[in-house]
Short mmCIF file of C-alpha atoms in Angstrom, two decimals:
data_model
loop_
_atom_site.label_atom_id
_atom_site.label_comp_id
_atom_site.label_asym_id
_atom_site.label_seq_id
_atom_site.Cartn_x
_atom_site.Cartn_y
_atom_site.Cartn_z
CA ILE R 1 -1.56 13.60 -22.58
CA ALA R 2 -3.54 16.24 -20.67
CA ALA R 3 -2.39 14.87 -17.30
CA CYS R 4 1.28 14.91 -18.39
CA THR R 5 0.95 18.46 -19.70
CA LEU R 6 -0.74 19.62 -16.49
CA TYR R 7 1.96 17.89 -14.43
CA ALA R 8 4.75 19.65 -16.37
CA ILE R 9 3.01 23.03 -15.99
CA LEU R 10 2.54 22.50 -12.26
CA ILE R 11 6.24 21.68 -11.85
CA VAL R 12 7.27 24.97 -13.46
CA VAL R 13 4.62 27.04 -11.66
CA GLY R 14 5.26 25.29 -8.34
CA ARG R 15 8.98 25.99 -8.47
CA ALA R 16 8.33 29.65 -9.24
CA LEU R 17 5.84 29.99 -6.39
CA MET R 18 8.03 28.21 -3.84
CA LYS R 19 11.33 29.91 -4.76
CA ASP R 20 11.15 32.53 -2.00
CA THR R 21 9.31 30.45 0.62
CA ASP R 22 10.84 28.73 3.61
CA ALA R 23 10.98 24.95 3.59
CA PHE R 24 8.14 23.13 5.30
CA LYS R 25 8.96 21.43 8.60
CA TRP R 26 7.40 18.05 7.94
CA ARG R 27 10.04 15.77 9.42
CA LYS R 28 7.92 14.57 12.37
CA THR R 29 4.74 14.37 10.29
CA LEU R 30 6.43 12.25 7.63
CA ALA R 31 8.05 10.05 10.30
CA MET R 32 4.61 9.39 11.83
CA TRP R 33 3.15 8.71 8.38
CA ASN R 34 5.90 6.17 7.65
CA LEU R 35 5.42 4.57 11.06
CA GLY R 36 1.68 4.25 10.36
CA LEU R 37 2.34 2.63 6.97
CA SER R 38 4.84 0.26 8.54
CA VAL R 39 2.43 -0.80 11.31
CA PHE R 40 -0.35 -1.26 8.74
CA SER R 41 1.92 -3.46 6.61
CA TRP R 42 2.97 -5.59 9.58
CA ILE R 43 -0.62 -6.13 10.70
CA GLY R 44 -1.59 -7.06 7.16
CA MET R 45 1.31 -9.50 6.91
CA PHE R 46 0.38 -11.17 10.21
CA ARG R 47 -3.26 -11.47 9.13
CA THR R 48 -2.63 -12.84 5.62
CA LEU R 49 0.53 -14.96 6.01
CA PRO R 50 -1.17 -17.91 7.78
CA GLN R 51 -3.81 -18.11 5.03
CA LEU R 52 -1.14 -17.88 2.34
CA LEU R 53 0.95 -20.65 3.92
CA HIS R 54 -2.15 -22.82 4.28
CA ASN R 55 -3.08 -22.25 0.63
CA LEU R 56 0.44 -23.00 -0.57
CA SER R 57 0.63 -26.25 1.41
CA HIS R 58 -2.87 -27.56 0.61
CA MET R 59 -3.56 -26.30 -2.93
CA SER R 60 -1.71 -26.69 -6.20
CA MET R 61 0.20 -23.75 -7.64
CA ARG R 62 -2.37 -23.53 -10.43
CA ASP R 63 -5.16 -23.27 -7.85
CA ASN R 64 -3.26 -20.62 -5.92
CA LEU R 65 -2.81 -18.49 -9.02
CA CYS R 66 -6.01 -19.17 -10.99
CA ILE R 67 -8.80 -20.00 -8.55
CA ASP R 68 -11.40 -17.42 -7.61
CA PRO R 69 -9.97 -15.32 -4.73
CA GLU R 70 -13.28 -15.58 -2.89
CA ILE R 71 -12.67 -19.32 -2.60
CA SER R 72 -8.99 -19.14 -1.66
CA TYR R 73 -9.13 -16.16 0.71
CA GLY R 74 -12.86 -15.85 1.17
CA SER R 75 -14.40 -13.50 3.63
CA GLY R 76 -13.17 -12.84 7.13
CA SER R 77 -9.98 -11.18 8.27
CA SER R 78 -7.74 -12.54 5.50
CA GLY R 79 -10.10 -11.34 2.80
CA LEU R 80 -10.44 -7.95 4.51
CA TRP R 81 -6.68 -7.42 4.73
CA VAL R 82 -6.11 -8.50 1.15
CA GLN R 83 -8.71 -5.93 0.06
CA LEU R 84 -7.18 -3.23 2.26
CA PHE R 85 -3.84 -3.76 0.55
CA ILE R 86 -5.41 -3.55 -2.89
#
């Protein structure tokens, strides 16, 4: 409840403070941020997809969903990228 109240107060106060200010010029910064997130996602997909396909073709669906992730993804690059996404 406190976080929601603080959020609502900050919306009102923020609008009042920013009413007479010029807009920030963040177009290039946000474009680079989105590019970075996209590259990160693609690298993660390329690193985890082979392990996922292997697991789906060699393990039952129950094992894929219920087995300990350390066994199914283990350590190494696949485990690292899964953790980076979490």
